[in-house]
Amino acid sequence: MLAEPLPNPGLDAAVPGVVILGGAHGTLALARGLAVMGVPVTLVSNDTPLPGWSRHVSRKFSWPGPDAPDASSHLLDLAAKHGLAGALLIAGGDAEVQMVSRSLDALSAVYRVFLPAWEQLQWVCEKPLLYCRAAELGLAVPLTYAFASVEEAERGEMHFPVVLKPNMGGGDSTLARAKVVRADDRATFLAAFEVAAREIGAENVVVQQLIPGGGKAQFSYAALWNNGEPVAEFTARRLRQYPVEFGYTSTFVQVVEQPEAIAASRRLLSSVSHHGLVEIEFKHDVRDGALKLLDVNPRPWSWFGLAGAAGLDLGAMLWATANGVDTGVGTAQIGTAWMYLARDLVSAVQLMARGELSPRDYVGSFRAVKAWATFVPNDPLPSVLDLPLTAWRVLTRRVLKERTGA
């Protein structure tokens, strides 16, 4: 079953606005783009307040969050109390995607939703299922190890270095906060695996051989799909990221041509009849020449603002599609870049110290930047507050919890 963008009984055909659940930099970029078109944007979040500082967000509401037992009921009540019935509901974070997709029938009775039902979407959101589907479709993935317990992990044969990831994004576990943990030897691996297994269960820990290379080897497919077909799509290269080996976040992303990523993404998304926004991450493995599938994000991603800057505004196209308007055919301008300045500077300094980036090339990369993670001239507050907010989140979510053992 797919959530069709059709008007609800008793409502006008036009969508009355957009409700975005959670998210950070991607949500901010989406909200700005929609507001410029005159679309009312409502933010509902229990996490970072960053998008809510934008003057382009007309209303803000807090809620118990996507993991609350009554999450969908809260959204239904919100629509009834604040006139949001018929609005386009967009999940901005991983946990929000799962909640909305699982509650699709109930939420679609009030909101318009562009996501497949969880029975379909879980095949790209849950990494073990994702890699099974990729194997069925003949898509390359990193060498992955499956351990059902700490004891199995202790006995397992592996080729180091490896990385540990949660089976899905979202959550507040140590591994979820880190996103990726690297282990160069068995002792480091077992220590990280034991913590992760205790917090989220061994079966929910994905262990993979690390593909060598930094951001230059990593590519993304970005698109809007409607009822199992691509509406608009382009590919980009993560030239720099933080940390430099495997990115917690992108810091410098540039539009490039990558037909292999497009072909693989189409095959994967068609298999689940995808519906909505999506970003798919790949990494080129120099050892065998294969482009290997890493992750799928069916939500606005951190560098979402690059799409509009490159001339292929996926947010505007989503809005048009929800209103039954033909979006036409467009292409993203090759070479257009997006930068997260504060973190990119840290990444660049590290790469310079390793001899992998010259100061001249770093300065030259600014010429391609047409979109920034937080800064736009007519909406400066998010960029002013982003750095102290990031520092506070690192302190409260990582440093203090590690010290207290929370």
Tab-separated table of C-alpha atoms in Angstrom, residues 140-398:
chain	number	residue	atom	x	y	z
A	140	ALA	CA	27.557	-4.806	-4.146
A	141	VAL	CA	27.778	-4.209	-0.379
A	142	PRO	CA	30.682	-4.166	2.101
A	143	LEU	CA	31.728	-7.481	3.635
A	144	THR	CA	29.344	-7.842	6.576
A	145	TYR	CA	29.581	-10.068	9.667
A	146	ALA	CA	26.522	-11.253	11.600
A	147	PHE	CA	26.884	-12.048	15.307
A	148	ALA	CA	23.901	-13.070	17.416
A	149	SER	CA	25.758	-12.712	20.720
A	150	VAL	CA	28.936	-11.454	22.332
A	151	GLU	CA	30.147	-15.049	22.488
A	152	GLU	CA	29.763	-15.424	18.734
A	153	ALA	CA	31.627	-12.163	18.221
A	154	GLU	CA	34.483	-13.410	20.396
A	155	ARG	CA	34.842	-16.492	18.190
A	156	GLY	CA	34.244	-14.754	14.861
A	157	GLU	CA	36.902	-14.494	12.183
A	158	MET	CA	37.230	-10.975	10.776
A	159	HIS	CA	39.489	-8.855	8.644
A	160	PHE	CA	40.331	-5.604	10.416
A	161	PRO	CA	39.674	-2.716	10.435
A	162	VAL	CA	35.910	-3.005	10.846
A	163	VAL	CA	33.127	-0.562	11.629
A	164	LEU	CA	30.106	-1.036	13.880
A	165	LYS	CA	26.749	0.600	13.096
A	166	PRO	CA	23.221	0.349	14.490
A	167	ASN	CA	20.884	-1.625	12.251
A	168	MET	CA	18.766	1.517	11.827
A	169	GLY	CA	19.236	5.235	12.348
A	170	GLY	CA	17.698	7.026	15.312
A	171	GLY	CA	17.731	6.237	19.007
A	172	ASP	CA	19.912	7.440	21.858
A	173	SER	CA	22.277	4.511	22.378
A	174	THR	CA	26.053	5.021	22.417
A	175	LEU	CA	26.299	3.522	18.940
A	176	ALA	CA	23.373	5.561	17.590
A	177	ARG	CA	24.934	8.793	18.844
A	178	ALA	CA	28.261	7.898	17.244
A	179	LYS	CA	26.593	6.518	14.055
A	180	VAL	CA	29.797	4.597	13.232
A	181	VAL	CA	32.535	3.185	15.482
A	182	ARG	CA	35.850	2.023	14.030
A	183	ALA	CA	37.806	-0.926	15.430
A	184	ASP	CA	41.333	-1.680	14.214
A	185	ASP	CA	41.862	-4.764	16.370
A	186	ARG	CA	39.906	-7.460	18.186
A	187	ALA	CA	40.174	-5.901	21.651
A	188	THR	CA	38.744	-2.582	20.467
A	189	PHE	CA	36.024	-4.362	18.509
A	190	LEU	CA	34.910	-6.534	21.424
A	191	ALA	CA	34.809	-3.587	23.820
A	192	ALA	CA	32.590	-1.616	21.420
A	193	PHE	CA	30.456	-4.636	20.528
A	194	GLU	CA	29.775	-5.507	24.182
A	195	VAL	CA	28.536	-1.975	24.910
A	196	ALA	CA	26.363	-1.907	21.789
A	197	ALA	CA	24.959	-5.403	22.406
A	198	ARG	CA	24.046	-4.483	25.966
A	199	GLU	CA	22.227	-1.326	24.860
A	200	ILE	CA	20.441	-2.387	21.662
A	201	GLY	CA	20.964	-6.154	21.393
A	202	ALA	CA	23.666	-8.017	19.478
A	203	GLU	CA	21.313	-8.753	16.604
A	204	ASN	CA	20.912	-5.007	16.029
A	205	VAL	CA	24.641	-4.321	15.649
A	206	VAL	CA	25.950	-4.315	12.067
A	207	VAL	CA	29.648	-5.163	11.705
A	208	GLN	CA	31.361	-4.482	8.383
A	209	GLN	CA	34.844	-4.460	6.975
A	210	LEU	CA	35.950	-0.848	6.554
A	211	ILE	CA	36.199	0.224	2.930
A	212	PRO	CA	39.445	2.218	2.580
A	213	GLY	CA	39.409	5.841	1.517
A	214	GLY	CA	37.762	8.997	2.785
A	215	GLY	CA	35.007	11.187	1.448
A	216	LYS	CA	36.382	11.324	-2.097
A	217	ALA	CA	35.403	7.673	-2.498
A	218	GLN	CA	31.848	8.269	-1.292
A	219	PHE	CA	28.923	9.109	-3.574
A	220	SER	CA	25.245	9.775	-3.017
A	221	TYR	CA	22.085	9.455	-5.041
A	222	ALA	CA	19.477	12.102	-4.166
A	223	ALA	CA	15.936	12.025	-5.495
A	224	LEU	CA	12.205	12.456	-5.213
A	225	TRP	CA	10.087	9.419	-6.117
A	226	ASN	CA	6.363	9.193	-6.665
A	227	ASN	CA	4.562	5.848	-6.562
A	228	GLY	CA	7.567	3.754	-7.535
A	229	GLU	CA	8.983	6.078	-10.205
A	230	PRO	CA	11.673	8.788	-10.030
A	231	VAL	CA	10.411	12.353	-10.414
A	232	ALA	CA	13.844	13.987	-10.222
A	233	GLU	CA	17.307	12.677	-9.339
A	234	PHE	CA	20.982	13.580	-9.275
A	235	THR	CA	24.251	12.330	-7.806
A	236	ALA	CA	26.862	14.025	-5.645
A	237	ARG	CA	30.283	13.309	-4.203
A	238	ARG	CA	31.166	13.721	-0.550
A	239	LEU	CA	34.550	15.321	-1.084
A	240	ARG	CA	35.060	16.053	2.612
A	241	GLN	CA	33.415	14.738	5.734
A	242	TYR	CA	33.853	14.669	9.498
A	243	PRO	CA	35.500	12.496	10.719
A	244	VAL	CA	37.641	12.225	7.592
A	245	GLU	CA	37.713	8.391	7.466
A	246	PHE	CA	33.978	7.761	7.741
A	247	GLY	CA	31.694	10.691	8.036
A	248	TYR	CA	29.471	11.406	10.998
A	249	THR	CA	28.361	14.234	8.745
A	250	SER	CA	29.171	15.585	5.287
A	251	THR	CA	31.101	18.857	5.221
A	252	PHE	CA	31.719	19.493	1.502
A	253	VAL	CA	29.486	17.916	-1.143
A	254	GLN	CA	29.539	18.563	-4.886
A	255	VAL	CA	27.200	17.564	-7.719
A	256	VAL	CA	28.861	15.041	-10.056
A	257	GLU	CA	27.812	12.529	-12.672
A	258	GLN	CA	27.667	8.965	-11.317
A	259	PRO	CA	25.500	6.823	-13.635
A	260	GLU	CA	26.370	3.613	-11.776
A	261	ALA	CA	24.859	5.010	-8.556
A	262	ILE	CA	21.722	6.069	-10.431
A	263	ALA	CA	21.264	2.626	-11.972
A	264	ALA	CA	21.782	0.827	-8.642
A	265	SER	CA	19.444	3.217	-6.798
A	266	ARG	CA	16.688	2.836	-9.346
A	267	ARG	CA	16.876	-0.928	-9.074
A	268	LEU	CA	16.726	-0.826	-5.283
A	269	LEU	CA	13.958	1.765	-4.942
A	270	SER	CA	11.811	0.165	-7.621
A	271	SER	CA	11.889	-3.067	-5.640
A	272	VAL	CA	10.056	-1.348	-2.742
A	273	SER	CA	7.918	1.004	-4.880
A	274	HIS	CA	9.467	3.964	-3.106
A	275	HIS	CA	7.447	7.116	-2.528
A	276	GLY	CA	9.019	10.364	-1.318
A	277	LEU	CA	12.432	11.911	-0.739
A	278	VAL	CA	15.495	9.677	-0.538
A	279	GLU	CA	19.280	9.780	-0.355
A	280	ILE	CA	21.372	6.639	-0.893
A	281	GLU	CA	25.043	6.437	0.067
A	282	PHE	CA	27.668	4.445	-1.813
A	283	LYS	CA	31.427	4.043	-1.508
A	284	HIS	CA	33.862	3.104	-4.260
A	285	ASP	CA	36.109	0.242	-3.159
A	286	VAL	CA	39.499	0.592	-4.862
A	287	ARG	CA	40.351	-3.006	-3.945
A	288	ASP	CA	37.853	-4.515	-6.382
A	289	GLY	CA	36.539	-1.471	-8.254
A	290	ALA	CA	32.957	-1.958	-7.027
A	291	LEU	CA	30.573	0.791	-5.963
A	292	LYS	CA	29.171	-0.553	-2.702
A	293	LEU	CA	25.859	0.321	-1.112
A	294	LEU	CA	26.128	1.706	2.432
A	295	ASP	CA	22.899	3.311	3.607
A	296	VAL	CA	19.476	4.657	2.608
A	297	ASN	CA	17.908	7.826	4.083
A	298	PRO	CA	14.235	8.312	3.084
A	299	ARG	CA	14.075	11.852	4.536
A	300	PRO	CA	15.708	15.269	4.049
A	301	TRP	CA	19.471	14.751	4.482
A	302	SER	CA	22.080	17.146	5.881
A	303	TRP	CA	23.070	18.657	2.499
A	304	PHE	CA	19.484	18.834	1.205
A	305	GLY	CA	20.004	22.520	0.371
A	306	LEU	CA	22.386	21.539	-2.432
A	307	ALA	CA	19.445	20.383	-4.567
A	308	GLY	CA	17.818	23.806	-4.818
A	309	ALA	CA	21.166	25.555	-5.284
A	310	ALA	CA	21.972	23.227	-8.192
A	311	GLY	CA	18.662	23.983	-9.912
A	312	LEU	CA	16.767	20.825	-8.972
A	313	ASP	CA	14.722	21.861	-5.939
A	314	LEU	CA	13.422	18.556	-4.595
A	315	GLY	CA	11.429	20.267	-1.848
A	316	ALA	CA	9.544	22.407	-4.371
A	317	MET	CA	8.963	19.320	-6.494
A	318	LEU	CA	7.606	17.413	-3.513
A	319	TRP	CA	5.171	20.250	-2.833
A	320	ALA	CA	4.101	20.351	-6.485
A	321	THR	CA	3.621	16.585	-6.601
A	322	ALA	CA	1.503	16.690	-3.441
A	323	ASN	CA	-0.730	19.229	-5.175
A	324	GLY	CA	-0.986	17.161	-8.354
A	325	VAL	CA	1.128	19.602	-10.388
A	326	ASP	CA	3.532	18.374	-13.058
A	327	THR	CA	7.072	19.236	-11.964
A	328	GLY	CA	8.594	19.017	-15.435
A	329	VAL	CA	12.040	17.634	-16.144
A	330	GLY	CA	15.183	19.224	-14.739
A	331	THR	CA	18.846	18.504	-14.148
A	332	ALA	CA	21.245	19.485	-11.402
A	333	GLN	CA	24.144	21.715	-12.397
A	334	ILE	CA	27.380	19.711	-12.268
A	335	GLY	CA	30.010	21.214	-9.982
A	336	THR	CA	27.627	23.038	-7.625
A	337	ALA	CA	28.731	22.541	-4.023
A	338	TRP	CA	27.396	22.700	-0.450
A	339	MET	CA	29.518	23.315	2.657
A	340	TYR	CA	29.151	22.943	6.416
A	341	LEU	CA	31.814	25.546	7.141
A	342	ALA	CA	32.603	24.986	10.843
A	343	ARG	CA	33.097	21.242	10.523
A	344	ASP	CA	34.661	21.449	7.063
A	345	LEU	CA	37.429	23.621	8.440
A	346	VAL	CA	38.267	20.916	10.999
A	347	SER	CA	38.193	18.254	8.292
A	348	ALA	CA	40.352	20.341	5.972
A	349	VAL	CA	42.998	20.960	8.650
A	350	GLN	CA	43.231	17.209	9.291
A	351	LEU	CA	43.545	16.456	5.579
A	352	MET	CA	46.223	19.135	5.191
A	353	ALA	CA	48.179	17.632	8.092
A	354	ARG	CA	48.069	14.276	6.305
A	355	GLY	CA	49.204	15.794	3.023
A	356	GLU	CA	45.918	14.958	1.292
A	357	LEU	CA	44.734	18.538	0.726
A	358	SER	CA	46.666	21.693	-0.119
A	359	PRO	CA	45.682	25.099	1.295
A	360	ARG	CA	45.329	26.360	-2.268
A	361	ASP	CA	42.874	23.606	-3.199
A	362	TYR	CA	40.906	24.194	-0.018
A	363	VAL	CA	40.526	27.906	-0.685
A	364	GLY	CA	39.674	27.130	-4.301
A	365	SER	CA	36.828	24.839	-3.262
A	366	PHE	CA	34.883	27.854	-1.952
A	367	ARG	CA	34.325	29.038	-5.528
A	368	ALA	CA	31.904	26.176	-6.149
A	369	VAL	CA	29.863	26.677	-2.963
A	370	LYS	CA	26.315	27.846	-3.677
A	371	ALA	CA	24.667	26.537	-0.502
A	372	TRP	CA	25.688	26.510	3.163
A	373	ALA	CA	24.558	24.200	5.939
A	374	THR	CA	22.984	27.000	7.972
A	375	PHE	CA	23.764	30.440	6.525
A	376	VAL	CA	21.559	32.482	4.207
A	377	PRO	CA	21.654	36.307	4.305
A	378	ASN	CA	17.948	36.811	5.048
A	379	ASP	CA	17.746	34.171	7.801
A	380	PRO	CA	20.954	34.488	9.860
A	381	LEU	CA	19.891	33.260	13.311
A	382	PRO	CA	20.325	29.491	12.692
A	383	SER	CA	23.925	30.014	11.530
A	384	VAL	CA	24.701	32.164	14.583
A	385	LEU	CA	23.364	29.569	17.007
A	386	ASP	CA	24.473	26.377	15.222
A	387	LEU	CA	28.018	26.259	16.622
A	388	PRO	CA	27.097	26.729	20.317
A	389	LEU	CA	24.222	24.287	19.878
A	390	THR	CA	26.565	21.668	18.410
A	391	ALA	CA	29.020	22.190	21.273
A	392	TRP	CA	26.222	21.814	23.814
A	393	ARG	CA	24.937	18.627	22.190
A	394	VAL	CA	28.423	17.099	22.154
A	395	LEU	CA	28.880	17.998	25.828
A	396	THR	CA	25.517	16.720	27.045
A	397	ARG	CA	25.056	13.724	24.751
A	398	ARG	CA	28.562	12.342	24.602
